[in-house]
Structures are given as C-alpha cells and as structure tokens.
Tab-separated table of C-alpha atoms in Angstrom:
chain	number	residue	atom	x	y	z
G	163	UNK	CA	0.037	-0.286	-0.162
G	164	UNK	CA	1.292	3.390	-0.775
G	165	UNK	CA	0.924	6.116	1.675
G	166	UNK	CA	1.193	9.841	1.708
G	167	UNK	CA	2.000	11.293	5.091
G	168	UNK	CA	1.076	15.201	5.476
G	169	UNK	CA	2.397	17.519	8.357
G	170	UNK	CA	0.078	20.709	8.114
G	171	UNK	CA	1.168	23.736	8.709
G	172	UNK	CA	-0.082	27.470	8.176
G	173	UNK	CA	2.637	28.582	5.952
G	174	UNK	CA	4.199	24.949	4.921
G	175	UNK	CA	3.258	21.198	4.544
G	176	UNK	CA	5.739	18.378	5.171
G	177	UNK	CA	5.262	15.357	3.095
G	178	UNK	CA	6.489	12.019	3.599
G	179	UNK	CA	5.762	8.478	1.443
G	180	UNK	CA	5.513	5.419	2.931
G	181	UNK	CA	5.083	1.788	1.387
G	182	UNK	CA	3.492	-0.618	3.741
G	183	UNK	CA	5.168	-3.824	1.926
G	184	UNK	CA	8.515	-2.487	2.400
G	185	UNK	CA	7.720	-1.077	6.202
G	186	UNK	CA	9.352	1.887	5.081
G	187	UNK	CA	8.795	5.909	5.323
G	188	UNK	CA	10.760	8.354	3.784
G	189	UNK	CA	10.378	12.475	3.877
G	190	UNK	CA	9.607	13.819	0.446
G	191	UNK	CA	9.592	17.513	0.535
G	192	UNK	CA	8.208	20.673	2.041
G	193	UNK	CA	5.718	22.600	0.083
G	194	UNK	CA	4.405	26.131	0.554
G	195	UNK	CA	0.753	26.095	1.972
G	196	UNK	CA	-1.091	28.448	-0.948
G	197	UNK	CA	-4.533	27.464	-0.012
G	198	UNK	CA	-6.924	25.946	-2.665
G	199	UNK	CA	-4.066	25.562	-5.288
G	200	UNK	CA	-2.113	23.623	-2.761
G	201	UNK	CA	-5.083	21.165	-2.347
G	202	UNK	CA	-5.465	20.862	-6.159
G	203	UNK	CA	-1.522	20.148	-6.537
G	204	UNK	CA	-1.995	17.611	-3.611
G	205	UNK	CA	-4.995	16.111	-5.200
G	206	UNK	CA	-3.105	15.916	-8.707
G	207	UNK	CA	0.071	14.136	-6.699
G	208	UNK	CA	-2.152	11.532	-4.828
G	209	UNK	CA	-3.548	10.404	-8.099
G	210	UNK	CA	-0.376	10.746	-10.513
G	211	UNK	CA	1.641	8.625	-7.603
G	212	UNK	CA	-1.382	5.837	-7.005
G	213	UNK	CA	-1.505	6.789	-3.407
G	214	UNK	CA	-4.017	4.584	-1.439
G	215	UNK	CA	-4.106	6.299	1.635
G	216	UNK	CA	-3.308	9.675	3.272
G	217	UNK	CA	-2.436	10.032	6.595
G	218	UNK	CA	-2.360	13.602	8.133
G	219	UNK	CA	-0.597	14.303	11.585
G	220	UNK	CA	-2.947	16.365	14.188
G	221	UNK	CA	-1.427	18.081	16.755
G	222	UNK	CA	-1.993	17.812	20.178
G	223	UNK	CA	-3.383	20.655	22.006
G	224	UNK	CA	-0.392	20.795	24.319
G	225	UNK	CA	3.102	22.155	24.519
G	226	UNK	CA	4.296	24.135	21.248
G	227	UNK	CA	0.547	23.648	19.720
G	228	UNK	CA	-2.654	25.344	20.380
G	229	UNK	CA	-6.315	24.085	19.961
G	230	UNK	CA	-6.434	26.841	16.948
G	231	UNK	CA	-3.786	24.946	15.137
G	232	UNK	CA	-5.786	21.576	15.768
G	233	UNK	CA	-8.665	23.143	14.270
G	234	UNK	CA	-7.045	24.409	10.958
G	235	UNK	CA	-5.785	20.913	10.431
G	236	UNK	CA	-9.153	19.449	11.194
G	237	UNK	CA	-10.678	21.899	8.284
G	238	UNK	CA	-7.851	20.927	6.093
G	239	UNK	CA	-8.274	17.351	6.570
G	240	UNK	CA	-12.152	17.742	5.451
G	241	UNK	CA	-11.224	19.773	2.677
C-alpha cells in the first residue's frame, strides 16, 4: 500500500512517502501552503503517484501546539 503522510502547517506542508509492504517511510519535501492551489496540487499528486492512503498528522493541544492549530488541521482534512 502506498501512503502519503502530511504534516499540515499554516505556511508549509511537509510530505512523506510510505510503503506498507517495504515497511519504510521517507521524507519527500516541504511545499508552501497556498490554500486551494495547494489542495489541487496534492490531489493531482495523489492520483498521479497512485497513493492508496493519506495520513495527516494531528497536533495535540499541548506544549507548542494550540487548539487553534488543531482546528485548522481538521478543516484541512475535510477540505
């Protein structure tokens, strides 16, 4: 199974690729968060790279993360 991992941020989004059969995950790149254009880019990449599963990291509202960032990430997930 081909997996795309996403670390969502207001300005940047980190991407990683995982393969469940090889039990490996590697960082891909960091892209700029440009709203709808970024969503379209990610959608195209998911189709082009035959991704089976997308996993989005959710910040815990403690330490450096606030509940505000958690809500932004949730909105990103449902977009």
